[in-house]
Amino acid sequence: MNPVFFAGVGVTGVFLAALLLFERAGSRTGRMICKPIASLGFLLAAFGARAWASAYGQVVFAALVLCLAGDILLLWEAKASFLGGLVSFLLGHVLFGVAFVIAGVELTTAAIGFCALLVPGAITWRWLGPHVEREMKGPVLVYLVVITAMVALAASATRAGAGWTVIAGAALFYLSDLTVARDKFVHPGYVNKLWGWPVYYLAQLLLAASVSFPA
């Protein structure tokens, strides 16, 4: 890792802390400023980890760019903006899955992992589904399937020799998505962001770091 990576980590950490404070204070302006900068931090970290130097790193960087776009779109409350953010993150998860395949996966392990993860996925949908508006049920269900597949591929890639940051980042990303869903559909509140945002940004930084040692 070089100083640029740690600078990116620092940017994310500082602006995440500020973001949480502004969110607690109800400052929309503070949120609009701090969240995109916090997200730019994980792009800077990936650049510092030499994302351009491998096909894996390039795909991860593209996925992180989509996550940045999703973060910006979710700053607005409108349904169209939320749907745009959902699509951005969905495509980001797809690219992370592609990156894990590039890193190397065991297909049998991935299939077993996906089947095993369908259990918590089904539990999540049973909890979440009744709260989701009819026109959003399809997109949200597709999203849940995609993130489940992404985590299964991450687990398989890690078993095949990828760095631990791959599965750690993917699993934390999955958990952070649950807080977004809870905040949007079930029970809005600051507590969702208080632990959900730190988990999300840690996940992105771990995935950014993984480009240095994907396998």
Coordinates of C-alpha atoms in Angstrom, one line a residue:
M1 CA 0.0 0.0 0.0
N2 CA 1.2 3.5 -0.7
P3 CA 0.4 6.9 0.9
V4 CA -2.4 7.5 -1.6
F5 CA -4.3 4.5 -0.3
F6 CA -4.1 5.7 3.3
A7 CA -5.0 9.2 2.2
G8 CA -8.2 7.7 0.8
V9 CA -8.9 5.9 4.0
G10 CA -8.4 9.1 5.9
V11 CA -10.7 11.0 3.6
T12 CA -13.4 8.4 4.0
G13 CA -13.0 8.3 7.8
V14 CA -13.0 12.1 8.4
F15 CA -16.0 12.8 6.1
L16 CA -17.9 9.7 7.4
A17 CA -17.6 11.1 10.9
A18 CA -18.8 14.5 9.7
L19 CA -21.6 12.9 7.7
L20 CA -22.9 11.2 10.9
L21 CA -22.8 14.4 12.8
F22 CA -24.6 16.4 10.1
E23 CA -27.2 13.6 9.8
R24 CA -27.8 13.7 13.5
A25 CA -28.2 17.5 13.3
G26 CA -30.6 17.2 10.4
S27 CA -28.3 19.2 8.1
R28 CA -29.2 18.3 4.5
T29 CA -26.4 20.6 3.2
G30 CA -23.8 18.8 5.4
R31 CA -25.1 15.4 4.1
M32 CA -25.0 16.5 0.5
I33 CA -21.4 17.7 0.9
C34 CA -19.9 15.0 3.1
K35 CA -21.4 11.8 1.6
P36 CA -20.0 12.2 -1.9
I37 CA -16.5 13.1 -0.5
A38 CA -16.6 10.1 1.9
S39 CA -17.3 7.9 -1.2
L40 CA -14.6 9.6 -3.2
G41 CA -12.2 8.4 -0.5
F42 CA -12.7 4.7 -1.3
L43 CA -12.0 5.5 -5.0
L44 CA -8.8 7.2 -4.0
A45 CA -7.9 4.2 -1.8
A46 CA -8.5 1.8 -4.7
F47 CA -6.3 4.0 -6.9
G48 CA -3.6 4.0 -4.3
A49 CA -3.8 0.2 -4.1
R50 CA -3.0 0.2 -7.9
A51 CA -6.4 -0.8 -9.1
W52 CA -5.3 -0.1 -12.7
A53 CA -2.6 -2.7 -12.6
S54 CA -4.8 -5.8 -13.0
A55 CA -8.1 -6.8 -14.7
Y56 CA -9.5 -7.6 -11.2
G57 CA -8.6 -4.1 -9.9
Q58 CA -10.1 -2.4 -13.0
V59 CA -13.4 -4.1 -12.5
V60 CA -13.4 -3.5 -8.8
F61 CA -12.7 0.2 -9.5
A62 CA -15.6 0.3 -12.0
A63 CA -17.9 -1.2 -9.3
L64 CA -16.8 1.4 -6.8
V65 CA -17.6 4.1 -9.3
L66 CA -21.1 2.7 -9.6
C67 CA -21.4 2.7 -5.8
L68 CA -20.3 6.4 -5.7
A69 CA -23.1 7.1 -8.2
G70 CA -25.6 5.2 -6.0
D71 CA -24.5 7.1 -3.0
I72 CA -25.2 10.4 -4.8
L73 CA -28.6 9.3 -6.1
L74 CA -29.7 8.1 -2.6
L75 CA -29.1 11.6 -1.3
W76 CA -32.6 12.5 -2.6
E77 CA -35.8 11.1 -1.3
A78 CA -37.7 10.8 -4.5
K79 CA -38.7 7.3 -5.7
A80 CA -37.0 7.8 -9.1
S81 CA -33.8 8.7 -7.3
F82 CA -34.0 5.7 -5.0
L83 CA -34.6 3.4 -8.0
G84 CA -31.7 5.0 -9.8
G85 CA -29.5 4.3 -6.8
L86 CA -30.8 0.8 -6.6
V87 CA -29.8 0.2 -10.2
S88 CA -26.4 1.7 -9.7
F89 CA -25.7 -0.5 -6.7
L90 CA -27.2 -3.5 -8.5
L91 CA -24.7 -3.1 -11.3
G92 CA -22.0 -2.5 -8.8
H93 CA -22.7 -5.8 -7.2
V94 CA -22.7 -7.5 -10.6
L95 CA -19.3 -6.0 -11.4
F96 CA -18.0 -7.1 -8.0
G97 CA -19.2 -10.6 -8.8
V98 CA -17.4 -10.5 -12.2
A99 CA -14.2 -9.3 -10.4
F100 CA -14.4 -12.3 -8.0
V101 CA -14.7 -14.6 -11.0
I102 CA -11.6 -13.0 -12.5
A103 CA -9.8 -13.5 -9.2
G104 CA -10.7 -17.2 -9.4
V105 CA -13.6 -19.1 -8.0
E106 CA -14.6 -22.7 -7.4
L107 CA -17.9 -23.1 -9.1
T108 CA -19.1 -25.9 -6.8
T109 CA -18.2 -23.9 -3.8
A110 CA -20.0 -20.9 -5.2
A111 CA -23.1 -22.9 -6.0
I112 CA -23.2 -24.4 -2.5
G113 CA -22.6 -21.0 -1.0
F114 CA -25.4 -19.5 -3.0
C115 CA -27.8 -22.2 -2.0
A116 CA -26.8 -21.8 1.7
L117 CA -27.3 -18.1 1.5
L118 CA -30.8 -18.5 0.1
V119 CA -31.9 -19.3 3.7
P120 CA -30.9 -15.8 5.2
G121 CA -32.1 -14.3 1.9
A122 CA -35.5 -15.9 2.3
I123 CA -35.7 -14.7 5.9
T124 CA -34.8 -11.2 4.8
W125 CA -37.5 -11.2 2.1
R126 CA -40.1 -12.5 4.5
W127 CA -39.2 -9.6 6.9
L128 CA -38.8 -7.0 4.2
G129 CA -41.3 -8.0 1.5
P130 CA -44.6 -6.9 3.2
H131 CA -43.2 -3.4 3.6
V132 CA -42.2 -2.9 0.0
E133 CA -44.6 -1.2 -2.4
R134 CA -46.0 -3.5 -5.1
E135 CA -44.1 -1.8 -8.0
M136 CA -40.8 -2.0 -6.1
K137 CA -41.1 -5.7 -5.1
G138 CA -39.6 -7.0 -8.3
P139 CA -36.5 -4.7 -8.3
V140 CA -35.9 -5.3 -4.6
L141 CA -36.2 -9.0 -5.0
V142 CA -33.8 -9.1 -8.0
Y143 CA -31.4 -6.9 -5.9
L144 CA -31.5 -9.4 -3.0
V145 CA -30.8 -12.3 -5.4
V146 CA -27.8 -10.5 -6.9
I147 CA -26.2 -9.5 -3.6
T148 CA -26.6 -13.1 -2.4
A149 CA -24.8 -14.3 -5.5
M150 CA -22.1 -11.7 -5.0
V151 CA -21.4 -12.9 -1.5
A152 CA -21.4 -16.5 -2.7
L153 CA -18.8 -15.7 -5.4
A154 CA -16.7 -13.8 -2.8
A155 CA -16.7 -16.8 -0.5
S156 CA -15.7 -19.1 -3.3
A157 CA -12.9 -16.7 -4.5
T158 CA -11.6 -16.5 -0.9
R159 CA -11.6 -20.3 -0.6
A160 CA -9.8 -20.5 -4.0
G161 CA -7.0 -18.2 -2.6
A162 CA -8.2 -14.6 -2.8
G163 CA -7.4 -12.3 0.1
W164 CA -9.6 -12.2 3.2
T165 CA -10.6 -8.7 2.3
V166 CA -12.8 -10.1 -0.5
I167 CA -15.2 -12.0 1.6
A168 CA -15.0 -9.5 4.5
G169 CA -15.9 -6.6 2.2
A170 CA -18.6 -8.5 0.4
A171 CA -20.3 -9.7 3.6
L172 CA -20.2 -6.2 5.2
F173 CA -21.6 -4.8 2.0
Y174 CA -24.5 -7.2 2.3
L175 CA -25.2 -6.2 5.9
S176 CA -25.1 -2.5 5.1
D177 CA -27.7 -3.1 2.3
L178 CA -30.0 -4.4 5.0
T179 CA -29.8 -1.1 6.9
V180 CA -30.7 0.8 3.7
A181 CA -33.7 -1.5 3.2
R182 CA -34.8 -1.1 6.8
D183 CA -34.4 2.7 6.6
K184 CA -36.3 2.9 3.3
F185 CA -39.1 0.4 3.8
V186 CA -39.4 -0.7 7.4
H187 CA -38.4 1.7 10.1
P188 CA -36.6 5.0 9.1
G189 CA -34.3 6.5 11.6
Y190 CA -30.8 7.7 12.4
V191 CA -29.8 4.4 14.0
N192 CA -29.9 2.8 10.6
K193 CA -27.2 5.2 9.4
L194 CA -25.3 5.3 12.7
W195 CA -24.2 1.7 12.2
G196 CA -25.1 1.1 8.5
W197 CA -22.9 3.8 7.0
P198 CA -19.7 2.8 8.9
V199 CA -20.3 -0.8 7.9
Y200 CA -20.8 0.2 4.3
Y201 CA -17.7 2.4 4.1
L202 CA -15.6 -0.3 5.8
A203 CA -16.8 -2.7 3.2
Q204 CA -15.9 -0.5 0.3
L205 CA -12.4 0.2 1.8
L206 CA -11.8 -3.5 2.2
L207 CA -12.9 -4.2 -1.4
A208 CA -10.6 -1.3 -2.5
A209 CA -7.7 -2.8 -0.6
S210 CA -8.4 -6.2 -2.1
V211 CA -7.0 -5.0 -5.5
S212 CA -3.5 -5.2 -4.0
F213 CA -3.8 -9.0 -3.3
P214 CA -6.9 -10.5 -5.0
A215 CA -5.3 -13.9 -5.0

